[in-house]
Coordinates of C-alpha atoms and ligand atoms in Angstrom, one line a residue:
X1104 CA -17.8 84.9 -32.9
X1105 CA -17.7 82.2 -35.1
X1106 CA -15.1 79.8 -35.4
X1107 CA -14.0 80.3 -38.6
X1108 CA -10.9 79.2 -40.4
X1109 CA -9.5 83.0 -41.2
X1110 CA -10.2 83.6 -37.3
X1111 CA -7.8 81.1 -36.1
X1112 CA -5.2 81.2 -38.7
X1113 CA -5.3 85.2 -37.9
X1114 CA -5.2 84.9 -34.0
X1115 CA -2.4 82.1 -34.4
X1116 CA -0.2 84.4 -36.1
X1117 CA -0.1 86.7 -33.1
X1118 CA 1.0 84.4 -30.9
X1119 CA 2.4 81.5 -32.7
X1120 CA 6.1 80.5 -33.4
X1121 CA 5.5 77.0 -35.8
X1122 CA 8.1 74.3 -35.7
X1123 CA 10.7 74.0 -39.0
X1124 CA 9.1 77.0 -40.4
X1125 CA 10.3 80.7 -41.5
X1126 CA 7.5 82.3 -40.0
X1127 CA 7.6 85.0 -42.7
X1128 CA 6.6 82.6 -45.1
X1129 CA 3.1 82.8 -43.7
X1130 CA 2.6 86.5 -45.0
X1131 CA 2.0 84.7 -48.2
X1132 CA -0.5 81.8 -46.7
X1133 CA -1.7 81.5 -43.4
X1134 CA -1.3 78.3 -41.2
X1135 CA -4.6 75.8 -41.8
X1136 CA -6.7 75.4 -39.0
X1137 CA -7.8 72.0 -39.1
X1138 CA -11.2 71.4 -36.9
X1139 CA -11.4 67.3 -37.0
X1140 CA -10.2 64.2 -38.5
X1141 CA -11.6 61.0 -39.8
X1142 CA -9.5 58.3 -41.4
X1143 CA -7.0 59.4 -43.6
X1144 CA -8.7 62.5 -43.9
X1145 CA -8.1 65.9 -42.2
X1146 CA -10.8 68.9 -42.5
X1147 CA -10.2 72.6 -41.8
X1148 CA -12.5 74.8 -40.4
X1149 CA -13.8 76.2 -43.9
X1150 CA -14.7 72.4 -44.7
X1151 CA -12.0 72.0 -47.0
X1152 CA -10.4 68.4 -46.7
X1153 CA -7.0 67.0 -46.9
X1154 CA -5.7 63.4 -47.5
X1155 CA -3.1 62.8 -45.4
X1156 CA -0.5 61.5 -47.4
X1157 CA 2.3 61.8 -44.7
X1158 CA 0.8 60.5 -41.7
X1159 CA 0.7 63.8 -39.6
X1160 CA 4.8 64.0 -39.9
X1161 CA 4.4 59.8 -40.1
X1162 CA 2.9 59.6 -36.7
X1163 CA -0.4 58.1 -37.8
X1164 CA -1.2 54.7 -38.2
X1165 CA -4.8 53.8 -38.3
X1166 CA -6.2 56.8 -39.2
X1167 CA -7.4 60.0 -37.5
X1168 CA -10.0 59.7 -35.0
X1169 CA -9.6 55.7 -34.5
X1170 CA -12.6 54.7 -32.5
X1171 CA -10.5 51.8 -30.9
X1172 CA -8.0 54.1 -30.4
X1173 CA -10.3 57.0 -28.4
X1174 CA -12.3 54.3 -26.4
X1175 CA -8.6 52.7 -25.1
X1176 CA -7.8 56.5 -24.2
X1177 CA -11.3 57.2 -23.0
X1178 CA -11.4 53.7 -21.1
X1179 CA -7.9 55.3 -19.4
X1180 CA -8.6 58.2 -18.5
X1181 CA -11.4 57.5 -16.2
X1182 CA -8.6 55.7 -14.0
X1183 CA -5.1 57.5 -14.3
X1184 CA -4.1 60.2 -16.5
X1185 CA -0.8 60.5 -15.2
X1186 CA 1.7 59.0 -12.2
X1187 CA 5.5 60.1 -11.4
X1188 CA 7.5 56.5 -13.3
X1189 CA 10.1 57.1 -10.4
X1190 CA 8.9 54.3 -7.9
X1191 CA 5.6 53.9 -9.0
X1192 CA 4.1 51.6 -11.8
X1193 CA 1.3 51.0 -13.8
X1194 CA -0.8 48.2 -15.4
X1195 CA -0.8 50.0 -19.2
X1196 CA 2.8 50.1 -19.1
X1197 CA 3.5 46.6 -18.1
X1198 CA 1.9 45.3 -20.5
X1199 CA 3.4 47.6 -22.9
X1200 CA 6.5 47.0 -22.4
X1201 CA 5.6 42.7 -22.2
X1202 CA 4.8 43.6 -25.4
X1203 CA 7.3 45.4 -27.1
X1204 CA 9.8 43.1 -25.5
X1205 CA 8.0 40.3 -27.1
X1206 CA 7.4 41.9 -30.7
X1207 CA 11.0 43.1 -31.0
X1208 CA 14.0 41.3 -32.1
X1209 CA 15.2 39.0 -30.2
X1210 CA 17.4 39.5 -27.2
X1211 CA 15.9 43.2 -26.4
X1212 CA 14.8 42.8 -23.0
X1213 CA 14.3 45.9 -21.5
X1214 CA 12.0 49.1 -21.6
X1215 CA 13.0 52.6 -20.9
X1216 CA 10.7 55.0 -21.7
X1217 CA 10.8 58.7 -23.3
X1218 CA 8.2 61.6 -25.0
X1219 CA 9.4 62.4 -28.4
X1220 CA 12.0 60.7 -30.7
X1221 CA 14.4 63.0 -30.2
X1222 CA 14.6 62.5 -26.3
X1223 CA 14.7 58.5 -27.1
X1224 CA 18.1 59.4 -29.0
X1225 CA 19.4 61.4 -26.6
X1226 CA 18.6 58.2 -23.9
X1227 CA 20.3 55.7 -26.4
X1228 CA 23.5 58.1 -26.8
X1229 CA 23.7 58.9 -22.8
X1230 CA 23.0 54.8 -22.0
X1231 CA 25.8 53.5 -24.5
X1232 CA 28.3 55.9 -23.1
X1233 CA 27.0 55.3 -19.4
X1234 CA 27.6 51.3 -20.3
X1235 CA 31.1 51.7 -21.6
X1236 CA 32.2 54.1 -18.4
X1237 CA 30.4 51.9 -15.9
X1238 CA 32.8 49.5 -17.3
X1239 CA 36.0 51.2 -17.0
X1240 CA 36.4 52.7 -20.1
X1241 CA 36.4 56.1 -21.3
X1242 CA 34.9 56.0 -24.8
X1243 CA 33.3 59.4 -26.3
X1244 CA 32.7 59.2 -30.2
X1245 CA 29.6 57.8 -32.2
X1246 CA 29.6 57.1 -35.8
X1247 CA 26.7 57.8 -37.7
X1248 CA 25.9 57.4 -41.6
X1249 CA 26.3 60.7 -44.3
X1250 CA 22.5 61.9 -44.8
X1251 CA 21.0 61.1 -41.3
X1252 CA 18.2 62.3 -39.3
X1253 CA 17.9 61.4 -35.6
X1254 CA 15.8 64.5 -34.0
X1255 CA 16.9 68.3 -32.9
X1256 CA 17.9 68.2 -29.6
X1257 CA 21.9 69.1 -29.4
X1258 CA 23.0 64.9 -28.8
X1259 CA 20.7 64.1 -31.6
X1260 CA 21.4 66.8 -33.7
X1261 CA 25.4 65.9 -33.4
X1262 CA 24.8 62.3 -34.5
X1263 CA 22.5 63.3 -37.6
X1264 CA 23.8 64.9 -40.7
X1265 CA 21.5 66.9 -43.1
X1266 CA 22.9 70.5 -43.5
X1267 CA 19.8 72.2 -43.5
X1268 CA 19.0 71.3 -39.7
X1269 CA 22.4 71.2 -38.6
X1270 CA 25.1 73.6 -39.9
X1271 CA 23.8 76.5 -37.5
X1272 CA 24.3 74.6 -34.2
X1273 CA 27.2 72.9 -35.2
X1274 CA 29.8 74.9 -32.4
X1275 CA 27.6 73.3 -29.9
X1276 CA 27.8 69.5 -31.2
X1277 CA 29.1 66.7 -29.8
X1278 CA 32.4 65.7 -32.7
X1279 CA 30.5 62.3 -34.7
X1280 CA 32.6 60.3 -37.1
X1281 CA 30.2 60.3 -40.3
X1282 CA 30.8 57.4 -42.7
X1283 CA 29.3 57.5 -46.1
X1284 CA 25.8 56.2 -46.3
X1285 CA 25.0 53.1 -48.2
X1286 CA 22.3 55.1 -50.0
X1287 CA 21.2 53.6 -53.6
X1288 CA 20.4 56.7 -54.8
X1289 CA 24.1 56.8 -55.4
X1290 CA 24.8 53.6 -57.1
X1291 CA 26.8 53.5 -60.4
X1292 CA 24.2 53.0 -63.3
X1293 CA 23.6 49.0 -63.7
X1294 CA 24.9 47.9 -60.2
X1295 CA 22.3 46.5 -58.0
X1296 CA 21.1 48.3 -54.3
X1297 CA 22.5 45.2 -52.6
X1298 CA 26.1 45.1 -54.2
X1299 CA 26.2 49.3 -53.9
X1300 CA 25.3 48.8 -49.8
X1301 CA 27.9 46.2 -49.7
X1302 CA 30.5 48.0 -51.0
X1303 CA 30.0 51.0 -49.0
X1304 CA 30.4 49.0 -46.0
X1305 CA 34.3 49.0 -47.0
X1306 CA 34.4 52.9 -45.5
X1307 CA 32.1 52.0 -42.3
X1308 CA 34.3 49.0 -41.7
X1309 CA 37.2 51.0 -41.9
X1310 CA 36.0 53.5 -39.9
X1311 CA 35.4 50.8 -37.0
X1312 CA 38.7 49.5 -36.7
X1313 CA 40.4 53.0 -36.7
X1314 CA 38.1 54.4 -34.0
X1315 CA 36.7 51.6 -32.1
X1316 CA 38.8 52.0 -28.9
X1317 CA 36.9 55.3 -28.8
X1318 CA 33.9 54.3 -30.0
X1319 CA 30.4 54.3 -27.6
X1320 CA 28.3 53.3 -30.5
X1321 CA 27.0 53.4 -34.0
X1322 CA 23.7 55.2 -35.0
X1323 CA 21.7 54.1 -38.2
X1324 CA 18.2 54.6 -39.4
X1325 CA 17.7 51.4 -41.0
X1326 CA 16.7 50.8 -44.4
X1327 CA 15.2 53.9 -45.3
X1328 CA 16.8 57.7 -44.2
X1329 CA 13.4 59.6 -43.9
X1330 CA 14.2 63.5 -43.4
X1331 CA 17.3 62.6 -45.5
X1332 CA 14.9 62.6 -48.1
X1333 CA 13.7 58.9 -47.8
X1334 CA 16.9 57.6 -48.9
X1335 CA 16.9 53.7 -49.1
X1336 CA 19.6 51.0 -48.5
X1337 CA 20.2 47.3 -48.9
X1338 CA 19.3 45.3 -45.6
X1339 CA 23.2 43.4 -46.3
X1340 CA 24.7 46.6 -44.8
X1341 CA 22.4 46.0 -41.3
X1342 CA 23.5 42.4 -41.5
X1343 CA 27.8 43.5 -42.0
X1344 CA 26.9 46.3 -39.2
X1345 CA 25.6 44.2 -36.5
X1346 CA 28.7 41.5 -37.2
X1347 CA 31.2 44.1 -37.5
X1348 CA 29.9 46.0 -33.8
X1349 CA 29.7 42.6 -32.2
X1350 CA 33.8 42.0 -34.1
X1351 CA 34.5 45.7 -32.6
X1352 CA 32.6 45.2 -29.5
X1353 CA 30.8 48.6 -30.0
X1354 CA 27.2 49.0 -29.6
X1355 CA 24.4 49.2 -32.6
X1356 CA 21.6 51.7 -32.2
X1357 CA 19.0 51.2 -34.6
X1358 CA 16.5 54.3 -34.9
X1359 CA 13.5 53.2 -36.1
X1360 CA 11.6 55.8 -34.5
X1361 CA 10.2 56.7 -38.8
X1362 CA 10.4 53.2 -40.0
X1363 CA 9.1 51.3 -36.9
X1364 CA 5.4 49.5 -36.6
X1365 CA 5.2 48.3 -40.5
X1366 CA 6.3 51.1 -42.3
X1367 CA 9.3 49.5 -44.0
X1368 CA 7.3 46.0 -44.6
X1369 CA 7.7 44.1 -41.5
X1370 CA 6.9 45.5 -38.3
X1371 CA 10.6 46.2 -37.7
X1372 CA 12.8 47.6 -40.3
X1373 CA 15.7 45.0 -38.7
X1374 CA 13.9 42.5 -39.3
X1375 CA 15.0 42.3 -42.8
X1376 CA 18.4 41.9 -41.8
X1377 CA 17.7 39.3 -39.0
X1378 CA 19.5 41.4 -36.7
X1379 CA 19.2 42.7 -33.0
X1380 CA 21.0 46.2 -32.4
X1381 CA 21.4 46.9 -28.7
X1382 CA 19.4 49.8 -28.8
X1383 CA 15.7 49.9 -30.7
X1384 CA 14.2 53.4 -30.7
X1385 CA 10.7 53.2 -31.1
X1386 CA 8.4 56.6 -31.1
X1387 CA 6.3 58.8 -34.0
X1388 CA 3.6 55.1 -34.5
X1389 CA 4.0 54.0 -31.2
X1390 CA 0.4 55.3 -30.1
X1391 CA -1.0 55.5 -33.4
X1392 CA 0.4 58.7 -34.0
X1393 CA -1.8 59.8 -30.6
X1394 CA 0.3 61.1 -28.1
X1395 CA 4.0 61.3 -27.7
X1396 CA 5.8 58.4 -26.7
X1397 CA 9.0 56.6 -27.1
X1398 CA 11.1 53.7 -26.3
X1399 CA 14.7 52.8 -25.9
X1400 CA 14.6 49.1 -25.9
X1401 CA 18.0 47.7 -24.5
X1402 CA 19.3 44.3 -23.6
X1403 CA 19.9 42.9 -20.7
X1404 CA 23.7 43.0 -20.9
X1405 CA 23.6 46.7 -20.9
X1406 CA 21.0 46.2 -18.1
X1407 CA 23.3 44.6 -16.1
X1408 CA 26.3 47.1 -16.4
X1409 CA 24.1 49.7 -14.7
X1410 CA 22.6 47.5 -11.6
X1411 CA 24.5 47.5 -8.9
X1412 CA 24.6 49.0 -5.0
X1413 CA 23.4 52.4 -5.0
X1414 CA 26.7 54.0 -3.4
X1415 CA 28.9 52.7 -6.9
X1416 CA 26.8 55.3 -8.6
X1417 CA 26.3 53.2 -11.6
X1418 CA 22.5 54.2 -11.5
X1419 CA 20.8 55.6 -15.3
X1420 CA 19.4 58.8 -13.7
X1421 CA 17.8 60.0 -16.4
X1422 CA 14.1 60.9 -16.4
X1423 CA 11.2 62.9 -18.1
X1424 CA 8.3 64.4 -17.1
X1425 CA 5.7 62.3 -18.8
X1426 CA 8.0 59.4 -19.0
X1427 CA 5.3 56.2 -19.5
X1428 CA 2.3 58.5 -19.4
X1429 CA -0.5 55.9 -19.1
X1430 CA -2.7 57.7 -21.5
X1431 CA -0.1 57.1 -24.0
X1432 CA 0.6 53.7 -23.0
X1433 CA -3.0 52.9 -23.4
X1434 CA -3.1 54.4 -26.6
X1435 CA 0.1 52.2 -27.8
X1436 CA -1.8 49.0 -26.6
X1437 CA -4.4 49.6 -28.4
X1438 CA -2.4 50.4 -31.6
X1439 CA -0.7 46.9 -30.8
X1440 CA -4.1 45.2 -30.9
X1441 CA -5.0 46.4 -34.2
X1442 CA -1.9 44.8 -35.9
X1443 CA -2.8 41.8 -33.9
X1444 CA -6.1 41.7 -35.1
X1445 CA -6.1 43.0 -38.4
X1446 CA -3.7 41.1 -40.1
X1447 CA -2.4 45.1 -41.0
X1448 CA 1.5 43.4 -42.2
X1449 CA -0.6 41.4 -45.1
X1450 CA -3.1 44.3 -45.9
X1451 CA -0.3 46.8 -46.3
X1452 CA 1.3 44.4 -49.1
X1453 CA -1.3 44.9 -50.8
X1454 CA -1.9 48.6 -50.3
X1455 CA 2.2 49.1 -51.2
X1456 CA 1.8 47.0 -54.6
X1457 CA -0.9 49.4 -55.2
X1458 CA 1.1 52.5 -54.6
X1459 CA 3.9 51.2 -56.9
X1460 CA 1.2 50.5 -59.6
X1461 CA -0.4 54.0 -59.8
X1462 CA 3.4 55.4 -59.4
X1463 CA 4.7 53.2 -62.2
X1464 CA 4.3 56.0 -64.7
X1465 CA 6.4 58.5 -63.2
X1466 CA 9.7 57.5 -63.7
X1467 CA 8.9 58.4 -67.5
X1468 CA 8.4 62.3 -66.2
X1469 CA 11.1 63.9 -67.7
X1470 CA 12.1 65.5 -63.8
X1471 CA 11.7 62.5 -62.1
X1472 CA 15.0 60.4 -61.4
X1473 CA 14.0 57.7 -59.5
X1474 CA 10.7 56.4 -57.7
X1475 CA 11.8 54.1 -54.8
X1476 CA 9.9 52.6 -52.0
X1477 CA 10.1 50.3 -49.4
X1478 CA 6.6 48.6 -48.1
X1479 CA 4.5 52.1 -47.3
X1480 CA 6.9 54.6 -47.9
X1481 CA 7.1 55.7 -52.0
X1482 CA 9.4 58.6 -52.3
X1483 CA 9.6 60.5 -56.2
X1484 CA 13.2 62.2 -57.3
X1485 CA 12.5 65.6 -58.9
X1486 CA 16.0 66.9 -60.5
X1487 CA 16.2 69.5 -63.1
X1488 CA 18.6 66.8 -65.5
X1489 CA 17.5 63.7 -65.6
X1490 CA 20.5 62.3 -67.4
X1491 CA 23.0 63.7 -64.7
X1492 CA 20.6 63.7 -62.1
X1493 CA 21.4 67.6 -61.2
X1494 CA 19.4 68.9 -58.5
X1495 CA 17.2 71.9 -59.1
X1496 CA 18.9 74.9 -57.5
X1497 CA 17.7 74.9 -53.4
X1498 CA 16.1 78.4 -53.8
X1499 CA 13.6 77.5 -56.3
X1500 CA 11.8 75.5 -53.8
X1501 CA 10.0 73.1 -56.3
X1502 CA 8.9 70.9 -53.5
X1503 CA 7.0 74.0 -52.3
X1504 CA 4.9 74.5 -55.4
X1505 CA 4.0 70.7 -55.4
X1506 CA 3.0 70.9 -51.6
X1507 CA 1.1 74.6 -52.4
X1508 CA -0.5 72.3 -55.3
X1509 CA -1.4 69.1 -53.4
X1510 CA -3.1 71.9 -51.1
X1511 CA -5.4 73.4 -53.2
X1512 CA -6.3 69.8 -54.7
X1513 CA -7.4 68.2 -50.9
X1514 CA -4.2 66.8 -50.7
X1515 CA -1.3 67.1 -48.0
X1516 CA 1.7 66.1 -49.4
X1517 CA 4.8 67.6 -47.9
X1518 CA 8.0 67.2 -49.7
X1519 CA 11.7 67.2 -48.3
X1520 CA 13.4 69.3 -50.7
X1521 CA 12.8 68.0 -54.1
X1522 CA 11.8 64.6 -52.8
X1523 CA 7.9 63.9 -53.1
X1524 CA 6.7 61.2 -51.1
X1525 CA 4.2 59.4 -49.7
X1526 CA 3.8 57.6 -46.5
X1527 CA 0.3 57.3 -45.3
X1528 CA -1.7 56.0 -42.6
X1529 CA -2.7 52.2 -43.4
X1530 CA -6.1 53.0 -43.9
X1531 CA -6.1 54.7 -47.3
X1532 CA -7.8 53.2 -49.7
X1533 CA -6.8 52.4 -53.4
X1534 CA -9.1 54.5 -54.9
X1535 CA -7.3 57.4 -52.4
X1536 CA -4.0 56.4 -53.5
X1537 CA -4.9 57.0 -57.0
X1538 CA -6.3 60.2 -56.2
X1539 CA -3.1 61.0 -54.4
X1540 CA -0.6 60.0 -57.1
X1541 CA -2.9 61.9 -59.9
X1542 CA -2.7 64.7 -57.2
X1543 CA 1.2 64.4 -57.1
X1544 CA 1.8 64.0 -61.0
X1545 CA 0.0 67.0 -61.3
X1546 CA 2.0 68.9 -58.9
X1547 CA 5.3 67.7 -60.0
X1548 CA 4.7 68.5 -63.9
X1549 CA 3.7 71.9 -62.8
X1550 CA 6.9 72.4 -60.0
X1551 CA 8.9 71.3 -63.1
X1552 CA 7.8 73.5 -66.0
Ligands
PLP607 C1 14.7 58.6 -37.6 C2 14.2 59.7 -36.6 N1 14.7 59.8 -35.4 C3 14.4 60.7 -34.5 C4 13.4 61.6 -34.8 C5 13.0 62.6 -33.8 O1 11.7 62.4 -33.3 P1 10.8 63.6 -32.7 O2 10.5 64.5 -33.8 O3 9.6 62.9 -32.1 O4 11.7 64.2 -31.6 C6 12.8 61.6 -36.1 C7 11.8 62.6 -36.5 O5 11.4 62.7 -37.6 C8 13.3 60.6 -37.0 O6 12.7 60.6 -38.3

């Protein structure tokens, strides 16, 4: 038989159980079987295409199908697929992690490696705690911003706040201090991002000298809270974070497992701050949106509080599986070359003055609250009262018409809640971001009517 698109979406539904999905939902539409990928582009198996507006779930860099990408995986697998990390070594890793250490901010000087964000997290949580007990003191809590998203395993679940994921699990969670987050969204009308961020910092400053004593470490997503509905802060509350954990002595975890590898404007999302947190989580772009990898990048004083003779039993025994597969370490080099090679940081500029110029018009949309963005992400407020900025009710699901729209108009757009956005791979075009925003304005005037 065939392989047609109703074939596959028909057999998957017999077998299948999708991720962040009420399976019910598909007795109304059926899952899309996607045969390849080119670019930005995504084809099902009717022929039907899709611009990928957000990345694959903002894995993808360079585009679906990246002939640099499948030759460095290609090359790689002709040699090693796979070897145990646990005593053994290999050259794509090395130079992997040479790398990283050199890209990232300063003073991050070690590499221990993961699968999927969420496992990176859970590493960074484990580590800080690990650090504090190797040295004698028996610390517990982590503080974490209002609005967060750090993955859905149970230690990254507990440090993350939005309801939706959370509330269910929550007699099984680790006890996190949540501080308010700095999000602008939130600012009084006429004060500026930077002075709202700053102010906020009161609570989280607070907050540290009440619980520090207890305190392993503080998580943040920096500059932009992604499944919080790409939420957006001032890079003055990274800088006041880093100085108040080093005034605390508590560790900074920075998750930029969304907003790594240019996403934010710079390579790194610290980097606006001119900070170094003491953990870096890397994952999602790390191989091009290829394979899963990720990173907990660590410094050398936390290195140190773990080496010692093996009978003190300060050892980090922690492992996974696929922990530094070399497939995925080839893929990751070869994602590094491109930004070496293709001046990607300066092209993106471009690209993001371009999505803010064919978004400009939207904040006139009588739904739309805000349009925000930082470098490649552009994220669209749909409320039902513009002048309070009252949300439409939850049920309504009015980011489901818009992605049920951008479908039928060879566009995959995938809202969180109410909040339209865009964060594509960096080889869209401009005419494909117009077609996108036309695409989205379309959407959202018909979700709103
Ligand atoms: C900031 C952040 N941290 C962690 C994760 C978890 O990563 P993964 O889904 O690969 O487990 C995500 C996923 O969206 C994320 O956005």
């Amino acid at each position: 038989m065939a392989l047609s698109y109703q074939y596959i979406s028909q057999r998957d539904l017999q077998v299948l159980w999708h991720p962040c999905t009420q399976m019910r939902d598909h007795e109304d539409y059926t899952p899309i079987a996607i045969q390849r990928g080119a670019g930005v582009w995504l084809e099902d198996y009717d022929g039907r295409r899709y611009l990928d507006a957000i990345s694959s779930w903002w894995v993808n860099l360079f585009g679906h199908a990246n002939p640099r990408i499948n030759a460095a995986i290609t090359g790689q697998l002709g040699k090693l697929e796979h070897v145990i990390l646990a005593g053994f070594t290999h050259e794509p890793i090395v130079t992997l992690s040479e790398r990283l250490v050199a890209l990232a901010p300063p003073g991050l000087a070690r590499c221990f490696y993961a699968s999927d964000g969420s496992s990176a997290v859970e590493i960074a949580l484990k580590m800080s705690f690990h650090f504090w007990r190797n040295r004698g003191e028996a610390r517990t809590r982590f503080i974490s911003l209002s609005n967060s998203y750090h993955g859905e395993t149970l230690g990254a679940l507990s440090v993350g706040d939005v309801a939706l994921y959370k509330e269910t699990y929550e007699p099984l969670l680790l006890r996190a201090i949540t501080v308010p987050s700095p999000d602008c969204y939130q600012r009084e009308p006429g004060e500026s991002c930077a002075d709202y961020s700053t102010r906020l910092f009161a609570v989280m400053d607070a907050t540290l000298a009440r619980h520090a004593h207890e305190t392993c470490a503080v998580i943040v997503e920096p500059l932009v809270q992604c499944a919080g509905g790409m939420r957006m802060y001032d890079p003055v509350y990274l800088k006041l974070l880093r100085a108040a954990c080093t005034k605390y002595d508590v560790h900074l975890i920075a998750d930029e497992i969304a907003v790594g590898f240019g996403r934010t404007g710079t390579m790194f999302a610290c980097e606006q701050a001119g900070i170094t947190p003491d953990f870096l989580l890397l994952g999602k772009g790390l191989t091009g949106g290829y394979l899963p990898l990720s990173v907990c990048l660590t410094t050398d004083d936390v290195y140190q509080a773990f080496y010692a003779e093996y009978a003190a039993q300060k050892a980090f025994l922690h492992s996974h599986s696929y922990t530094g597969n070399p497939l995925a370490c080839a893929a990751a080099n070869a994602t590094l070359d491109i930004f070496r090679d293709d001046d990607v940081l300066n092209h993106n500029r471009q690209l993001a003055a371009h999505m803010a110029n064919a978004t400009a018009h939207f904040s006139d949309h009588a739904h739309v609250a805000e349009v925000r963005q930082r470098g490649m992400i552009l994220a669209i407020e749909m409320v039902q009262n513009k002048p309070t900025r009252s949300p439409y009710p939850w049920q309504e699901r009015r980011g489901l018409a818009v992605y049920r729209h951008g479908l039928a108009n060879e566009a995959l757009l995938r809202p969180l809640g109410d909040v339209v956005y865009f964060m594509p791979p960096y080889v869209i075009t401009e005419t494909e971001i117009e077609q996108l925003a036309k695409v989205a304005w379309e959407g959202i005037d018909r979700a709103t009517r």
